[in-house]
Structure formats: structure tokens, C-alpha cells
PDB file of C-alpha atoms in Angstrom:
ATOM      1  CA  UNK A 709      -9.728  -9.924  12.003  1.00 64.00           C
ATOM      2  CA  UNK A 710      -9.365 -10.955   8.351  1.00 75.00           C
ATOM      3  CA  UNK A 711      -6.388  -8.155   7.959  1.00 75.00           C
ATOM      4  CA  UNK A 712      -4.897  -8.831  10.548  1.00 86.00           C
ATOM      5  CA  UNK A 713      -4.053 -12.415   9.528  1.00 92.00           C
ATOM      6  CA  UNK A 714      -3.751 -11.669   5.637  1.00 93.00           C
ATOM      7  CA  UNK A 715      -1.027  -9.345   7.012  1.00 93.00           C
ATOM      8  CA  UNK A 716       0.571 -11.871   9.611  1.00 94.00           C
ATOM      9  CA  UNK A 717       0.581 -14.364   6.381  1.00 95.00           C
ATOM     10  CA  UNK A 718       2.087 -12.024   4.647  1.00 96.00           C
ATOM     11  CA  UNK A 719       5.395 -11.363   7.117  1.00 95.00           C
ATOM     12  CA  UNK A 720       5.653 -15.039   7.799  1.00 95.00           C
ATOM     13  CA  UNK A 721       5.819 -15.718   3.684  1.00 96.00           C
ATOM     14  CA  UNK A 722       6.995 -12.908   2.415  1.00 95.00           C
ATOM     15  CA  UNK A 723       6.436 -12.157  -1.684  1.00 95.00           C
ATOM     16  CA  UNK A 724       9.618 -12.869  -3.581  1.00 96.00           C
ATOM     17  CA  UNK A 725      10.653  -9.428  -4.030  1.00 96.00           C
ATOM     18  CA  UNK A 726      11.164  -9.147  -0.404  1.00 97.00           C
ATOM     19  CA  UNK A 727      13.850 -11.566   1.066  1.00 96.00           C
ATOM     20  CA  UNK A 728      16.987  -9.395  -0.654  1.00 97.00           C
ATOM     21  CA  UNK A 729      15.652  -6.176   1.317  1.00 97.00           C
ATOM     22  CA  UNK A 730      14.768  -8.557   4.297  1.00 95.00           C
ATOM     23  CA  UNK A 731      18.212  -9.687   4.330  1.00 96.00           C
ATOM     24  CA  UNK A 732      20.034  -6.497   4.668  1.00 96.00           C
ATOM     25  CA  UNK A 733      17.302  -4.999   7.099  1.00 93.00           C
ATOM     26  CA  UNK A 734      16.353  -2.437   4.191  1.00 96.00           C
ATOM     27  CA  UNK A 735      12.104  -2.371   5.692  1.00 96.00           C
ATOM     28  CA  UNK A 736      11.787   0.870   4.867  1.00 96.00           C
ATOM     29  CA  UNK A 737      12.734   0.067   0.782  1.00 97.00           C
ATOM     30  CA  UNK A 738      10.163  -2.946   1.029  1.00 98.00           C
ATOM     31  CA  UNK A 739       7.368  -0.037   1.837  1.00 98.00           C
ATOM     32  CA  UNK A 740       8.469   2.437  -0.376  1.00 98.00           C
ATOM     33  CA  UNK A 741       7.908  -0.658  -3.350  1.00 98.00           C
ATOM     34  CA  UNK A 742       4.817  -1.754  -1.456  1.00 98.00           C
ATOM     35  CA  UNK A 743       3.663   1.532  -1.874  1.00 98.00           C
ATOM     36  CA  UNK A 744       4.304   2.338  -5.087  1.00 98.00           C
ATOM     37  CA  UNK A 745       2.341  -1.244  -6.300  1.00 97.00           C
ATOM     38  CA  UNK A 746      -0.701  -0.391  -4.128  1.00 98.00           C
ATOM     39  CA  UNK A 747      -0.972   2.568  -5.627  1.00 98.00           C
ATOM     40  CA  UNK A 748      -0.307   1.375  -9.195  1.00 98.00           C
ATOM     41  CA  UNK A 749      -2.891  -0.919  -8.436  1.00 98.00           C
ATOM     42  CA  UNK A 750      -5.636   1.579  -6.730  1.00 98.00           C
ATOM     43  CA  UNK A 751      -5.117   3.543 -10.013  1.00 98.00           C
ATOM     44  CA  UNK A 752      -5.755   0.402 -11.894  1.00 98.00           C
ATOM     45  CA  UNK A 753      -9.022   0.134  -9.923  1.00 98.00           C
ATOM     46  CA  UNK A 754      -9.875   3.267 -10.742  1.00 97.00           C
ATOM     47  CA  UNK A 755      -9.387   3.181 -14.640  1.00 98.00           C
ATOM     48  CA  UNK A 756     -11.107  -0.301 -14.709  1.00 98.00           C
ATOM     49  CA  UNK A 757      -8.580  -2.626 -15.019  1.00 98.00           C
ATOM     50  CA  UNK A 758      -7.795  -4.071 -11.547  1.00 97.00           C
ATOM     51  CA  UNK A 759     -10.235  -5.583  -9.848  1.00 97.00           C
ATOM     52  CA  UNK A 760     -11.110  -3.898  -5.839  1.00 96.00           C
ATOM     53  CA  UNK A 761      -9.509  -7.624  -4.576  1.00 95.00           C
ATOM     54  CA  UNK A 762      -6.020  -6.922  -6.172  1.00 96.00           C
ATOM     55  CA  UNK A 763      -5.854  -3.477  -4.631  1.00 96.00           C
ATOM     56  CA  UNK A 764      -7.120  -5.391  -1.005  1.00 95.00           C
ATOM     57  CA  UNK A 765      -4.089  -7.525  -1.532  1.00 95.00           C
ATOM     58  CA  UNK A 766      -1.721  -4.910  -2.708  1.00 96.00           C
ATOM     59  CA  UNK A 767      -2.454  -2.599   0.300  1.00 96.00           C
ATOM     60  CA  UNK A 768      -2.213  -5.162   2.945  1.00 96.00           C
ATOM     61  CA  UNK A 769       1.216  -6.153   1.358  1.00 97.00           C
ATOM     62  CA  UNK A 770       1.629  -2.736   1.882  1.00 98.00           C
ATOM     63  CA  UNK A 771       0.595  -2.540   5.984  1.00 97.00           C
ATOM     64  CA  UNK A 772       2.592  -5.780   6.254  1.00 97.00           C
ATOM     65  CA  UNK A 773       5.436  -3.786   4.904  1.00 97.00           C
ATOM     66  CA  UNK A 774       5.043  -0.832   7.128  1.00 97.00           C
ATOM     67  CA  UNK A 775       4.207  -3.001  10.062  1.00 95.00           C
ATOM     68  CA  UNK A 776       7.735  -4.749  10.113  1.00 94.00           C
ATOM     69  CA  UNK A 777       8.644  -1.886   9.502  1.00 96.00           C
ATOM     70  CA  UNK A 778       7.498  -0.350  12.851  1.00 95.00           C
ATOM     71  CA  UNK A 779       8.810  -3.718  14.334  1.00 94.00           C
ATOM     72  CA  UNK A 780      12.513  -3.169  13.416  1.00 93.00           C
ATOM     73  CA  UNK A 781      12.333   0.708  14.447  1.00 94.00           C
ATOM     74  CA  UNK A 782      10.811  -0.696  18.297  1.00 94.00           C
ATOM     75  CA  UNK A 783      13.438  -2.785  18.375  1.00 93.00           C
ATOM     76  CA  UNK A 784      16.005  -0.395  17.510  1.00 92.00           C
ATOM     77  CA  UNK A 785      14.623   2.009  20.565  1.00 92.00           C
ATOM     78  CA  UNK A 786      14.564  -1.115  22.520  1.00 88.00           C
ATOM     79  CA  UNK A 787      18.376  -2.030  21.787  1.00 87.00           C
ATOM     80  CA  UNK A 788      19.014   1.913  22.304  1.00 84.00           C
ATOM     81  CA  UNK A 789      17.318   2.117  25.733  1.00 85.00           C
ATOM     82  CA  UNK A 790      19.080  -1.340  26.878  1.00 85.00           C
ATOM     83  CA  UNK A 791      22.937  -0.091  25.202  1.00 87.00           C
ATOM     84  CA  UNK A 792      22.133   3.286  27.490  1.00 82.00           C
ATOM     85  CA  UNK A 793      21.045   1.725  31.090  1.00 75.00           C
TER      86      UNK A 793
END
């Protein structure tokens, strides 16, 4: 599907903002900023000033967000479960 890729794009070339947070493994920071531009951007929409694309883009930089995320939280239970055998 169409979000699923946008989203996929979106990991592989992350926005600029991103790569200092990527860099010291802060993914949860990266979603808490996603989230606050989505909904920025869904208010926006609402008030007539941001058009229903930009908030499409903003919240699927914000599922890309919380997706890697979820990613770096498996692998923690992953490296957890293998430290523990």
C-alpha cells in the first residue's frame, strides 16, 4: 500500500531534523516532534490553512517515527532475551 511505502521512504531518507536523534538512538524524541508537527498541521487543516496533503505527509512522518520506534524497542527485547539464555 501507498503508506506503507511513503513510510518505508521515509525511514530510508529520513527529514533533516532527524539524523541528530537517529544518531544517539533518541526514536522516541523523533515521535514526540513528529507528533507535535502532525498535529500543528491537522490544526492547520482545520482552520484553513494547510492543505489535507500536508497533514497526509505530516502524519506518515509521524507512523514512520513511531514505527522505528517499535523497531528499536523489538530489538531491545530481542538483545534482552538473547543476553538472558
Amino acid at each position: 500500500p501507498e503508506t506503507i511505502s511513503f513510510e518505508e521512504h521515509v525511514i530510508n531518507n529520513p527529514p533533516p531534523t532527524w539524523p541528530p536523534y537517529l544518531a544517539k538512538k533518541e526514536y522516541w524524541a523523533i515521535v514526540n516532534m513528529e507528533f507535535g508537527e502532525a498535529k500543528k498541521c491537522i490544526e492547520a487543516f482545520k482552520a484553513g490553512t494547510a492543505s489535507a496533503e500536508d497533514a497526509i505527509k505530516e502524519l506518515g512522518h509521524l507512523a514512520a517515527a513511531a514505527t522505528q520506534a517499535r523497531v528499536h524497542m523489538m530489538k531491545v527485547v530481542d538483545e534482552d532475551k538473547s543476553a538472558n539464555k
